[in-house]
JSON list of C-alpha atoms in Angstrom, two decimals:
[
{"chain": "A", "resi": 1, "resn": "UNK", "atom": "CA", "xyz": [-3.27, -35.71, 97.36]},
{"chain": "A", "resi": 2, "resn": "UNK", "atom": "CA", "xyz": [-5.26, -36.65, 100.17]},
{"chain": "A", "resi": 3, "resn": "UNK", "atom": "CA", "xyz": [-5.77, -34.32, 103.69]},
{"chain": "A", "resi": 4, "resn": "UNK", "atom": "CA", "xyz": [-3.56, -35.32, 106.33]},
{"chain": "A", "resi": 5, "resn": "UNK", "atom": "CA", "xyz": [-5.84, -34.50, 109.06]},
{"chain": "A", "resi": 6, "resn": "UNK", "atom": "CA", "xyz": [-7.78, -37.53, 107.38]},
{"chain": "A", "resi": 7, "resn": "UNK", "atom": "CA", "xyz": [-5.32, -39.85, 106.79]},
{"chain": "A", "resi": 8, "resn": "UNK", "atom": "CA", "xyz": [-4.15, -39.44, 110.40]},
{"chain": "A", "resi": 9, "resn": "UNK", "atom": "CA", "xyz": [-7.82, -39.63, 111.67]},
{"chain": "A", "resi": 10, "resn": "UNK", "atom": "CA", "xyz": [-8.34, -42.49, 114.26]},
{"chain": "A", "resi": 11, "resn": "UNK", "atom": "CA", "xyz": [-10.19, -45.45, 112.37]},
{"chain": "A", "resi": 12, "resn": "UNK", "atom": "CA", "xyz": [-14.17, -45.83, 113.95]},
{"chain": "A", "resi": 13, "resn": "UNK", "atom": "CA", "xyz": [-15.88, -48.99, 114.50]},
{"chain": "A", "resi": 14, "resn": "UNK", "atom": "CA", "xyz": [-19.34, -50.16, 115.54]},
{"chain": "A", "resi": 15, "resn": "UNK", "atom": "CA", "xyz": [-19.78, -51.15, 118.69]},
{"chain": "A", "resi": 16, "resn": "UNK", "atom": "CA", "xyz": [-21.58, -54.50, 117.10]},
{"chain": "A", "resi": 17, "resn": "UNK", "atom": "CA", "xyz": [-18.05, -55.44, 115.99]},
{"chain": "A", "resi": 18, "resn": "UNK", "atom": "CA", "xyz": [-16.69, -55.53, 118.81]},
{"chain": "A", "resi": 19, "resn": "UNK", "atom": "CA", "xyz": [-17.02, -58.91, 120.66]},
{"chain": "A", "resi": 20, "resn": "UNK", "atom": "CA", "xyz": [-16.57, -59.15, 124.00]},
{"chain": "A", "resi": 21, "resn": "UNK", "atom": "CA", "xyz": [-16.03, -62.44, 126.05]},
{"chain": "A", "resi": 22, "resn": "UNK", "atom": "CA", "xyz": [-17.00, -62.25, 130.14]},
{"chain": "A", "resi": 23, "resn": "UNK", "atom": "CA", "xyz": [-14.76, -65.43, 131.11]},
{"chain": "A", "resi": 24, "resn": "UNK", "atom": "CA", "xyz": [-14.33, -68.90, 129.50]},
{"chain": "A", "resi": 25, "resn": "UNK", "atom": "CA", "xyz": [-15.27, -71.46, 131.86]},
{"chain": "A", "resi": 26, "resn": "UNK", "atom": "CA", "xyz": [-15.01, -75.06, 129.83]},
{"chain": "A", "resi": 27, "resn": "UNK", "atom": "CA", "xyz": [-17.42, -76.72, 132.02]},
{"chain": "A", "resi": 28, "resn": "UNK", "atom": "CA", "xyz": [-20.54, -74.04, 132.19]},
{"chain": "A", "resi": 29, "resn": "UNK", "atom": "CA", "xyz": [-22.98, -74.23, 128.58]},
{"chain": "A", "resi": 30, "resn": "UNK", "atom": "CA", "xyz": [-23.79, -70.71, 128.62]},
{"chain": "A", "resi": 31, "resn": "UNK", "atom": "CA", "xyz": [-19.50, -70.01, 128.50]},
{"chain": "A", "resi": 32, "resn": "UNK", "atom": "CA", "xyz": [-19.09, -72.66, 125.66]},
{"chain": "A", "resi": 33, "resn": "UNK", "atom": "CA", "xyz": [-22.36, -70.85, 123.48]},
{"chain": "A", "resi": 34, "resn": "UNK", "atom": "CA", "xyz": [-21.03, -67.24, 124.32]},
{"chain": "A", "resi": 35, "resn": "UNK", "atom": "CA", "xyz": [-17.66, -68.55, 122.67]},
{"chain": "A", "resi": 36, "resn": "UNK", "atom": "CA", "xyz": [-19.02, -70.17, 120.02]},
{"chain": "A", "resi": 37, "resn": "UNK", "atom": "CA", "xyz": [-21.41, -67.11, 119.00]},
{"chain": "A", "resi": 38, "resn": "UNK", "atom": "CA", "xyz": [-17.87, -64.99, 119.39]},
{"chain": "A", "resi": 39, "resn": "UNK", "atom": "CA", "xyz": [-16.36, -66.97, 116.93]},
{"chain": "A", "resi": 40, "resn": "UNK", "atom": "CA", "xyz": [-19.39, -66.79, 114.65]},
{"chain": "A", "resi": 41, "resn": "UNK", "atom": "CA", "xyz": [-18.92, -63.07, 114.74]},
{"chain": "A", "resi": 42, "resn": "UNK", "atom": "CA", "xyz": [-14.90, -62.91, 114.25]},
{"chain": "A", "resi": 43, "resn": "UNK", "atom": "CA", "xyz": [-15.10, -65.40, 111.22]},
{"chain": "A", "resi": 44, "resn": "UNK", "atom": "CA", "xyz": [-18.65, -63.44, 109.83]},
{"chain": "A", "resi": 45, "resn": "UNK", "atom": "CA", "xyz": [-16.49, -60.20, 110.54]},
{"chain": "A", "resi": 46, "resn": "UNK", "atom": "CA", "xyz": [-13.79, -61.54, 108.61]},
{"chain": "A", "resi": 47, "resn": "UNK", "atom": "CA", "xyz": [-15.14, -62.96, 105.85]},
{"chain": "A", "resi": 48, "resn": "UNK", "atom": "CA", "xyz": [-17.55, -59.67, 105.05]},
{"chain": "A", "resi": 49, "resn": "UNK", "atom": "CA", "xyz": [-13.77, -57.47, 105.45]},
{"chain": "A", "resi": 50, "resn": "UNK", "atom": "CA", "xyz": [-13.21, -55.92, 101.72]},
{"chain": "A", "resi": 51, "resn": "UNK", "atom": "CA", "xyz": [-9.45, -55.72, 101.52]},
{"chain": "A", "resi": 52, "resn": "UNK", "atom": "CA", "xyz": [-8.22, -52.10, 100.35]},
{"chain": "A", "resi": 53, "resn": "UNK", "atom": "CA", "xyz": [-7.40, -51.93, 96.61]},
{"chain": "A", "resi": 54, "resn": "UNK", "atom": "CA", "xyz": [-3.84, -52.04, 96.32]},
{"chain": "A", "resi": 55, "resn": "UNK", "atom": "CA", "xyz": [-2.21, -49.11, 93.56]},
{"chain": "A", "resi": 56, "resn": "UNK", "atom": "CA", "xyz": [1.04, -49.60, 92.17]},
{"chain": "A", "resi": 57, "resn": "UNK", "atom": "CA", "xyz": [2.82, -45.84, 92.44]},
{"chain": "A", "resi": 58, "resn": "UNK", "atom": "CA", "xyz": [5.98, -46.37, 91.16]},
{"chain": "A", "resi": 59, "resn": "UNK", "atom": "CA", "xyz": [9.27, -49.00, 90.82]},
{"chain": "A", "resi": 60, "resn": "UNK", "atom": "CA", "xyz": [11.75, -49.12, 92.84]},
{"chain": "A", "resi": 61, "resn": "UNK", "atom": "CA", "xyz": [15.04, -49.43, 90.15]},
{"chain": "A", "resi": 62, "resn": "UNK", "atom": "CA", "xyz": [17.95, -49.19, 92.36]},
{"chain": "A", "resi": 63, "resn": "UNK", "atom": "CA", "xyz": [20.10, -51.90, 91.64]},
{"chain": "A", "resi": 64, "resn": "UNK", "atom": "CA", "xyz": [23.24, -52.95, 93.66]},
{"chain": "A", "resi": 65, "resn": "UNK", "atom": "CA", "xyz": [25.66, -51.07, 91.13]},
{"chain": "A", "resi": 66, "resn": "UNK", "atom": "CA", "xyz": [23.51, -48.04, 90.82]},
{"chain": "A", "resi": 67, "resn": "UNK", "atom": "CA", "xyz": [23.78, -47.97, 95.03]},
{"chain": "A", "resi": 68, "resn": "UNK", "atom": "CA", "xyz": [27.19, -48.83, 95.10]},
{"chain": "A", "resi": 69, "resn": "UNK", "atom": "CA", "xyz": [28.05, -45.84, 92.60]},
{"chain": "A", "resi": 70, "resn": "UNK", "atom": "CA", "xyz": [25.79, -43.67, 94.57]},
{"chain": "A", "resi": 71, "resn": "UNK", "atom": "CA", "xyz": [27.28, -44.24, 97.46]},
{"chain": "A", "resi": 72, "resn": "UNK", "atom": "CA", "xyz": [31.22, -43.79, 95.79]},
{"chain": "A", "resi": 73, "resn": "UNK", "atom": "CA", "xyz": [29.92, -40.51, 94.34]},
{"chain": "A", "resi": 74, "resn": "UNK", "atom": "CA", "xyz": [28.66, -39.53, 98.28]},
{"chain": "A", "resi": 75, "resn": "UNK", "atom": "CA", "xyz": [31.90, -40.55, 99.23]},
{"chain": "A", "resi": 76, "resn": "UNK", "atom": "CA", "xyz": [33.98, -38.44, 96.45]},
{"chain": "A", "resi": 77, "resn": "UNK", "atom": "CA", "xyz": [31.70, -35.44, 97.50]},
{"chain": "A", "resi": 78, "resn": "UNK", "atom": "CA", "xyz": [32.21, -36.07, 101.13]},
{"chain": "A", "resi": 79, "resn": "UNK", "atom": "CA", "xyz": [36.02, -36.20, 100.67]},
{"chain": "A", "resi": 80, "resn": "UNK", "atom": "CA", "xyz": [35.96, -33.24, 97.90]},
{"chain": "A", "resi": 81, "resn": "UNK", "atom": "CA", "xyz": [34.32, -31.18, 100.88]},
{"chain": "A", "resi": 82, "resn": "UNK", "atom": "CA", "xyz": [36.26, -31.96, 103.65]},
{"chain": "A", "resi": 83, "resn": "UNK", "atom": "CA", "xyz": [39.43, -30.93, 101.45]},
{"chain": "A", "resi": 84, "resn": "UNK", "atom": "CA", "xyz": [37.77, -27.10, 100.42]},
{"chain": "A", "resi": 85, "resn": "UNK", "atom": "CA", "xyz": [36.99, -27.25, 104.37]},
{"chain": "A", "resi": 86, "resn": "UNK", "atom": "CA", "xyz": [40.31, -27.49, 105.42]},
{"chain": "A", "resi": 87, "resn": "UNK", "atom": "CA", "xyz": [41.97, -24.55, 102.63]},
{"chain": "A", "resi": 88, "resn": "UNK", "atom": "CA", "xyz": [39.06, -22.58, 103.51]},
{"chain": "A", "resi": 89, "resn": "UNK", "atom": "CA", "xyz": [40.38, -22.55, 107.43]},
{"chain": "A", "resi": 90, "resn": "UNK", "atom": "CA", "xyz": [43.75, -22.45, 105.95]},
{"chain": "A", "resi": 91, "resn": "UNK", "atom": "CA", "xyz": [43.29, -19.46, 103.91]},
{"chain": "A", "resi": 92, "resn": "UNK", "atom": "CA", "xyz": [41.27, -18.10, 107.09]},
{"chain": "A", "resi": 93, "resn": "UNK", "atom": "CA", "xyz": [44.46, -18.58, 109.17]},
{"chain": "A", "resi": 94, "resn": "UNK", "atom": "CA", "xyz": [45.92, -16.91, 106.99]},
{"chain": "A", "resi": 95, "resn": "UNK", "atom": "CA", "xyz": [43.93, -13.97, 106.67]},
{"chain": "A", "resi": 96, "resn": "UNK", "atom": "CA", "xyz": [44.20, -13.65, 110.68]},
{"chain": "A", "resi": 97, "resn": "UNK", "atom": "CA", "xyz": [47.70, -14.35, 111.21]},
{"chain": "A", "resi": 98, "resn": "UNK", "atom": "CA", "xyz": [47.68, -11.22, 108.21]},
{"chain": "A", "resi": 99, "resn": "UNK", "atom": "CA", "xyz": [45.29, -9.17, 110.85]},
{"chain": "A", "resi": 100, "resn": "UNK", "atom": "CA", "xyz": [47.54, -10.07, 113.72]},
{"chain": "A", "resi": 101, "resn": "UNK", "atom": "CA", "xyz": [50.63, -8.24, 111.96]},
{"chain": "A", "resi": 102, "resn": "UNK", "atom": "CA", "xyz": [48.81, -5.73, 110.56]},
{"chain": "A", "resi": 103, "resn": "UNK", "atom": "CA", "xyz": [47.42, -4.56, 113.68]},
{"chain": "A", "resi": 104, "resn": "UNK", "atom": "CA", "xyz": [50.56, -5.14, 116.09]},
{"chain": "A", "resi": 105, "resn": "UNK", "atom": "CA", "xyz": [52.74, -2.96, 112.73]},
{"chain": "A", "resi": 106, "resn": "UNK", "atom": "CA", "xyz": [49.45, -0.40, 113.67]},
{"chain": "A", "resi": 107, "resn": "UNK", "atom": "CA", "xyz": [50.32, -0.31, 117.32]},
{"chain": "A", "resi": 108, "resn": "UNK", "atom": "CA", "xyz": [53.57, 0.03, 116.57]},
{"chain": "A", "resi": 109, "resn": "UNK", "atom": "CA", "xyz": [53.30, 3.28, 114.52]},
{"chain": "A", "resi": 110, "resn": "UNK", "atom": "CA", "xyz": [51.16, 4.66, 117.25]},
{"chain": "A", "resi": 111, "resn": "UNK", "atom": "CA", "xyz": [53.12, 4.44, 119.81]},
{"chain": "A", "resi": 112, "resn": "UNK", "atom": "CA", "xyz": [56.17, 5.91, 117.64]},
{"chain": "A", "resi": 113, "resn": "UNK", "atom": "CA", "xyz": [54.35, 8.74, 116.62]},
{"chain": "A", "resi": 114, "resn": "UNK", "atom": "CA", "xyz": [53.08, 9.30, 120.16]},
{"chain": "A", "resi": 115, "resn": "UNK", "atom": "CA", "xyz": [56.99, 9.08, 121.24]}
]
């Protein structure tokens, strides 16, 4: 695996490939030859450019059916979830409104006793 610092790095380039072009006046000679030796450069720049060798990692096999069952299966596990979610805060309710009586039967003793 390669550093990331060096894939991120900024790419460097000689200043000789850089070509730079004052302003193109049609009618002056030393415009037309400064144009003409720009273009020399871009197409010698060009043609000397290696491409990168190209590796082939892995395929890709997803097919439409194996996307559309993924994406029923998501859907079945979305639903499943949003069905334990709601008898979880069912059963929570539950639990509370348990508290809630529990507490006020508590209070209820207390002040009896205190009575």
């Amino acid at each position: 695996m390669r550093d990331v610092k060096t894939l991120l790095a900024p790419l460097q380039y000689p200043t000789s490939d850089f070509i730079f072009i004052d302003e193109v006046d049609p009618d002056k000679e030393e415009s037309k030859e400064k144009l003409r030796q720009s273009r020399l450069q871009l197409f010698n720049l060009i043609k000397s450019h290696k491409p990168a060798e190209q590796k082939k990692h892995k395929d890709i096999d997803l097919e439409e059916e194996q996307i559309k069952k993924l994406r029923k299966r998501f859907e079945q596990q979305r639903e499943a979830f949003e069905r334990d979610q709601k008898t979880a805060q069912t059963a929570l309710d539950n639990v509370l409104e348990e508290l809630k009586k529990v507490k006020e039967d508590e209070r209820k003793q207390r002040q009896e006793l205190q009575n």
